[in-house]
PDB file of C-alpha atoms (C1' of nucleotides) in Angstrom:
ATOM      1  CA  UNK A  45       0.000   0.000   0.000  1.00 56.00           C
ATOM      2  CA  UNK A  46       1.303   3.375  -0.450  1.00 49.00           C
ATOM      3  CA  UNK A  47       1.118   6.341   1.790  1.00 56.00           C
ATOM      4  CA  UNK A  48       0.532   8.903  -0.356  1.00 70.00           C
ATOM      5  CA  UNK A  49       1.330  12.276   2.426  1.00 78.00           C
ATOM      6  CA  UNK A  50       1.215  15.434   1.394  1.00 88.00           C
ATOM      7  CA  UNK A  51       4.232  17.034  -0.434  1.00 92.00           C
ATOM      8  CA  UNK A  52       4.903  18.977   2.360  1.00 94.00           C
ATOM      9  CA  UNK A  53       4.838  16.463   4.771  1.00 95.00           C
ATOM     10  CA  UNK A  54       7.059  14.328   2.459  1.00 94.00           C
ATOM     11  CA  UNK A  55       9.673  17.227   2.422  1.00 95.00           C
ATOM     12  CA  UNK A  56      10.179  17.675   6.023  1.00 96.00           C
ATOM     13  CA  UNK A  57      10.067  13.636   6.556  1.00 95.00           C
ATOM     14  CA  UNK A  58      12.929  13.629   3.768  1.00 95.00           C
ATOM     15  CA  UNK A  59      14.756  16.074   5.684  1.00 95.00           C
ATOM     16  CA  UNK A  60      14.075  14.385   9.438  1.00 96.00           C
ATOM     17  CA  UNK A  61      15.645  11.398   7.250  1.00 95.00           C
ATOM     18  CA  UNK A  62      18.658  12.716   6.230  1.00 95.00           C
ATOM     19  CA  UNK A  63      19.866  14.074   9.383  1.00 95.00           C
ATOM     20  CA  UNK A  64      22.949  12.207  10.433  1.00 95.00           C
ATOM     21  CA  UNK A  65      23.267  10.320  13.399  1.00 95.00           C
ATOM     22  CA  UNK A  66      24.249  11.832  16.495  1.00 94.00           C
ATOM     23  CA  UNK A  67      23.375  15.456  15.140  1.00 95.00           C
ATOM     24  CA  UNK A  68      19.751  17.267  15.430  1.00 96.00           C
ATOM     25  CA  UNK A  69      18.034  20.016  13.720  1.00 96.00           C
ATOM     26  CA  UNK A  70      15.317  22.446  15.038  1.00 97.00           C
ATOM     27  CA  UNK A  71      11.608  22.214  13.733  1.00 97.00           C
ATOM     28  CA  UNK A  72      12.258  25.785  13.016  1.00 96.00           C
ATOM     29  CA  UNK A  73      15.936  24.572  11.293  1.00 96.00           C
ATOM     30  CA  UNK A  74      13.619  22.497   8.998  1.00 96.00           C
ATOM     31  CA  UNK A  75      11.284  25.003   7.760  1.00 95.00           C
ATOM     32  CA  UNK A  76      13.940  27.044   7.222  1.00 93.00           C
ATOM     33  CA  UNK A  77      15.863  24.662   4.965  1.00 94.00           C
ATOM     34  CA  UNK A  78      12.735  24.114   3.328  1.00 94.00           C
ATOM     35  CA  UNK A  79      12.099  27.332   2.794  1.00 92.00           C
ATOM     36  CA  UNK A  80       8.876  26.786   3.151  1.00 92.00           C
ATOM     37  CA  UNK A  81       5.946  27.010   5.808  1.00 92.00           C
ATOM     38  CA  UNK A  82       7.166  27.440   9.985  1.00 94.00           C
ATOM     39  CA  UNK A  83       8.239  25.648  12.929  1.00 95.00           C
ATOM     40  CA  UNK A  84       4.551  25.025  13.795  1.00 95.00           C
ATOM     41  CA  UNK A  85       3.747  23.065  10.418  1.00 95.00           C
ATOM     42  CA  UNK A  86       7.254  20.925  10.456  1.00 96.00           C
ATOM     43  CA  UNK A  87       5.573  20.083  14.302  1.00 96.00           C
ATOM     44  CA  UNK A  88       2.813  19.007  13.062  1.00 95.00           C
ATOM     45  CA  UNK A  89       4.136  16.798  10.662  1.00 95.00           C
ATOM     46  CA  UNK A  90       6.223  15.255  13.169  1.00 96.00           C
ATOM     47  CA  UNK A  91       3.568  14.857  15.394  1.00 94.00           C
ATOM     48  CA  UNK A  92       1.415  12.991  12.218  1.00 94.00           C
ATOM     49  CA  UNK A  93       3.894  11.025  10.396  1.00 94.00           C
ATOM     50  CA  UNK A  94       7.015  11.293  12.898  1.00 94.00           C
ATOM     51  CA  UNK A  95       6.569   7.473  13.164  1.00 93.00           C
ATOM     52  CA  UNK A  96       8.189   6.857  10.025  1.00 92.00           C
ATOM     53  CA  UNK A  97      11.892   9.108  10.539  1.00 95.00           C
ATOM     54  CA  UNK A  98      14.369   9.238  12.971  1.00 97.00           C
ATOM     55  CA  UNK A  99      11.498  11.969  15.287  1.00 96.00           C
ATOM     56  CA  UNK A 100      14.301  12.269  18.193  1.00 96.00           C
ATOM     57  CA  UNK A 101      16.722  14.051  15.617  1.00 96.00           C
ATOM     58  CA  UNK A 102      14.136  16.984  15.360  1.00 97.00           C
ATOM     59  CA  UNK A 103      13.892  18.548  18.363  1.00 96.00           C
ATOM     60  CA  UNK A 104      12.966  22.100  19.520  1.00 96.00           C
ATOM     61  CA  UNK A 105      15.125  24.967  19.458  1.00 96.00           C
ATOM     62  CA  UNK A 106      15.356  25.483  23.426  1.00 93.00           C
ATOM     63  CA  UNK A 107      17.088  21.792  23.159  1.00 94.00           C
ATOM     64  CA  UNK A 108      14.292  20.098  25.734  1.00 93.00           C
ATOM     65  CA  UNK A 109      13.679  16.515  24.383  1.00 93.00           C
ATOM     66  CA  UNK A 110       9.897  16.210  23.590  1.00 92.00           C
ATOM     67  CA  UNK A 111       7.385  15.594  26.878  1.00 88.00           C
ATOM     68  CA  UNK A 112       6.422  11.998  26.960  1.00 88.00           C
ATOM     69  CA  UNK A 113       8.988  10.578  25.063  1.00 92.00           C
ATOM     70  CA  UNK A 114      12.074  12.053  26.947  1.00 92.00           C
ATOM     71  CA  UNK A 115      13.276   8.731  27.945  1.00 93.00           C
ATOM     72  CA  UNK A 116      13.395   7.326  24.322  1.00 94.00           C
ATOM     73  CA  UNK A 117      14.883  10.314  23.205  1.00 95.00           C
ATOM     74  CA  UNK A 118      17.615  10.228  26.050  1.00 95.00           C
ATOM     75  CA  UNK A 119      18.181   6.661  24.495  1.00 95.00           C
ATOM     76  CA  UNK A 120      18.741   7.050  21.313  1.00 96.00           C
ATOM     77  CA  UNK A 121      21.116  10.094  22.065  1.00 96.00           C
ATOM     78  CA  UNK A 122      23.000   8.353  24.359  1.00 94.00           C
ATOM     79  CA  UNK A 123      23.269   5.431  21.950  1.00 96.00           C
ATOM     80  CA  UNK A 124      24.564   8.455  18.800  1.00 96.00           C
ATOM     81  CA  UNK A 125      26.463  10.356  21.455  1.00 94.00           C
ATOM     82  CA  UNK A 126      24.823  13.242  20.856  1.00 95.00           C
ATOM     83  CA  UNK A 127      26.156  16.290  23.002  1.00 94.00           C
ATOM     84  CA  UNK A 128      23.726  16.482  26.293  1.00 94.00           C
ATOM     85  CA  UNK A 129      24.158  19.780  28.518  1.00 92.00           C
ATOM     86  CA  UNK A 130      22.944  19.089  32.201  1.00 92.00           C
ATOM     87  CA  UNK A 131      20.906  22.110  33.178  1.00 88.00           C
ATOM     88  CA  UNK A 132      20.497  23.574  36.689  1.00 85.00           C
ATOM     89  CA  UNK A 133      17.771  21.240  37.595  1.00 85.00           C
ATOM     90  CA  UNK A 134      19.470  18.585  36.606  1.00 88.00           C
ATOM     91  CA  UNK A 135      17.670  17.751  33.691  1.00 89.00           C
ATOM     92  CA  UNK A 136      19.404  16.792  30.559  1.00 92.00           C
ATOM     93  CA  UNK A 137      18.950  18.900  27.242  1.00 93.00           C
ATOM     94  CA  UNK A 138      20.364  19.062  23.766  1.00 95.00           C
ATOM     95  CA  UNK A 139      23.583  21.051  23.518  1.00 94.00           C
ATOM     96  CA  UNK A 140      22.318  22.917  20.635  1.00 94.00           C
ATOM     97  CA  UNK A 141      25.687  24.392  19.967  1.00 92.00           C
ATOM     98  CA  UNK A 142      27.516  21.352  19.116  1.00 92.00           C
ATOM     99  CA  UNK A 143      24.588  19.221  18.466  1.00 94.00           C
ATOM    100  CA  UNK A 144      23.106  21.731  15.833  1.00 94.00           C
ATOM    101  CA  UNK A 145      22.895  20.386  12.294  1.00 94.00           C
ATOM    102  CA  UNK A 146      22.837  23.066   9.147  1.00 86.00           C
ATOM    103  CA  UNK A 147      22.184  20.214   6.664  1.00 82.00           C
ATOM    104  CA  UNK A 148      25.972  20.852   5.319  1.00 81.00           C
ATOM    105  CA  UNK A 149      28.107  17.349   4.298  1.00 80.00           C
ATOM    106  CA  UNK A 150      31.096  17.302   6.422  1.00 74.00           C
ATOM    107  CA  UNK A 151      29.268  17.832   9.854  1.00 72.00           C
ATOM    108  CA  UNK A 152      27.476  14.542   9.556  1.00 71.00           C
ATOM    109  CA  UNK A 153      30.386  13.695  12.193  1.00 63.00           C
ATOM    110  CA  UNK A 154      31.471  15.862  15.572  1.00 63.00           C
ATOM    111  CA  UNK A 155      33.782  18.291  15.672  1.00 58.00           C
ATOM    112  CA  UNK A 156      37.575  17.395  16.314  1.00 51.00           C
ATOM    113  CA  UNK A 157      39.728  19.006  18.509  1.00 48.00           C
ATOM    114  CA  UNK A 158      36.888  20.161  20.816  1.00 51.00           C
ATOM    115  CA  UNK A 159      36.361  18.242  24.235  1.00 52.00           C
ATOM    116  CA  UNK A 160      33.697  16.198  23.858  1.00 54.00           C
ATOM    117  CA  UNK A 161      31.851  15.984  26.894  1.00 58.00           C
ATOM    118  CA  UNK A 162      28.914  13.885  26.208  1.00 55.00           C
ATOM    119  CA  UNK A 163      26.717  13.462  29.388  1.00 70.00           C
TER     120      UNK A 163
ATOM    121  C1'  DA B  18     -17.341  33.512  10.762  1.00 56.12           C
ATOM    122  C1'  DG B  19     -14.646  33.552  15.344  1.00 56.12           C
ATOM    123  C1'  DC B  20     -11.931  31.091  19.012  1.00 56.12           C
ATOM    124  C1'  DG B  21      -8.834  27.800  21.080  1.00 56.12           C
ATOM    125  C1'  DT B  22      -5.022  24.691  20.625  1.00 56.12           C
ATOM    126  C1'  DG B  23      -0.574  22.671  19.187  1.00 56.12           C
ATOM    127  C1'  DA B  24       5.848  17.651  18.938  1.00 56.12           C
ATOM    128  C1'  DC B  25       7.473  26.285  17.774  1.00 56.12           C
ATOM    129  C1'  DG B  26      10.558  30.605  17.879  1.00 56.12           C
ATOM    130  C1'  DA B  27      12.145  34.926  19.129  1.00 56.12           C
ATOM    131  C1'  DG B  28      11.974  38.947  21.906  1.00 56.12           C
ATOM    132  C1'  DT B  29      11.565  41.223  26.336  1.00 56.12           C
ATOM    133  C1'  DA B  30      11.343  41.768  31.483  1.00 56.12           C
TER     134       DA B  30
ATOM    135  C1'  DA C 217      18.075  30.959  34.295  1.00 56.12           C
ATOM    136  C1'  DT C 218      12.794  31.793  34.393  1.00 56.12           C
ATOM    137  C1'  DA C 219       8.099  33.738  32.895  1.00 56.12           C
ATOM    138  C1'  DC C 220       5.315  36.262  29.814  1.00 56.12           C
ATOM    139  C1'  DT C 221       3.938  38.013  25.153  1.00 56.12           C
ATOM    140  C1'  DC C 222       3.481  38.052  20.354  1.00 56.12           C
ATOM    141  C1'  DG C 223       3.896  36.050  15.659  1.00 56.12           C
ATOM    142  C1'  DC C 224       3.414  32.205  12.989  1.00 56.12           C
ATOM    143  C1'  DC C 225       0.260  28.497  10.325  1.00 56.12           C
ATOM    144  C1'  DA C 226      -3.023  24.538  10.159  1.00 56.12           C
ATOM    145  C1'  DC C 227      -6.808  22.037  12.304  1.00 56.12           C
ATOM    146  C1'  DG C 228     -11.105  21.412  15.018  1.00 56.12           C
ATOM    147  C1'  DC C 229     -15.149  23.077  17.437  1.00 56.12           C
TER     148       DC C 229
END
DNA sequence: AGCGTGACGAGTA
DNA sequence: ATACTCGCCACGC
């Protein structure tokens, strides 16, 4: 059977898709590349067809894992060794600085020579 | 038609 | 760092 989604929704899926391990990109990051519709809309097609991509790899730009599915999330980013940043309540959050993906080849690693201090 | 809500973001206090 | 406000767009009542 095919799942014929909308084109947008097929867009920002592609894009969820293609982010590389260990690396994340803002719903707002997405539109963006897109160049088309806003943070909101790329949410909602998370929220809708999410199911299908890598969801934990779009994440929101204050780098809080989503409500509900924190503890998946905190999996899978512990398994890609993506960089955490502890925050003064002790909760664990996306370092956006290091963890921030501009959909450029060449990033789809980490970055050498700084100190990678992965919580 | 208006109003509220949502897997958001940025600005301001 | 937190809390509040506004802007944004699509969906549902």
């Amino acid at each position: 059977m095919s799942e014929e989604l909308p084109a947008y929704a097929e867009r920002v899926v592609e894009v969820a898709e293609r982010i590389p391990p260990g690396r994340v990109m803002t719903y707002g990051d997405v539109a963006e590349w897109l160049g088309e519709g806003g943070p909101r809309q790329v949410g909602r097609v998370m929220a809708l067809y999410g199911g299908a991509v890598p969801w934990w790899r779009v994440v929101r730009a204050d780098g809080l894992p989503l409500p509900g599915h924190e503890v998946r999330a905190l999996e899978h980013y512990r398994v890609e060794a993506t960089p955490l940043r502890l925050t003064a309540r002790g909760e664990p959050r996306l370092d956006m600085r290091r963890a921030r993906w501009d959909g450029s080849p060449g990033q789809d690693g980490q970055d050498g020579g700084r100190d990678e201090a992965h919580i």
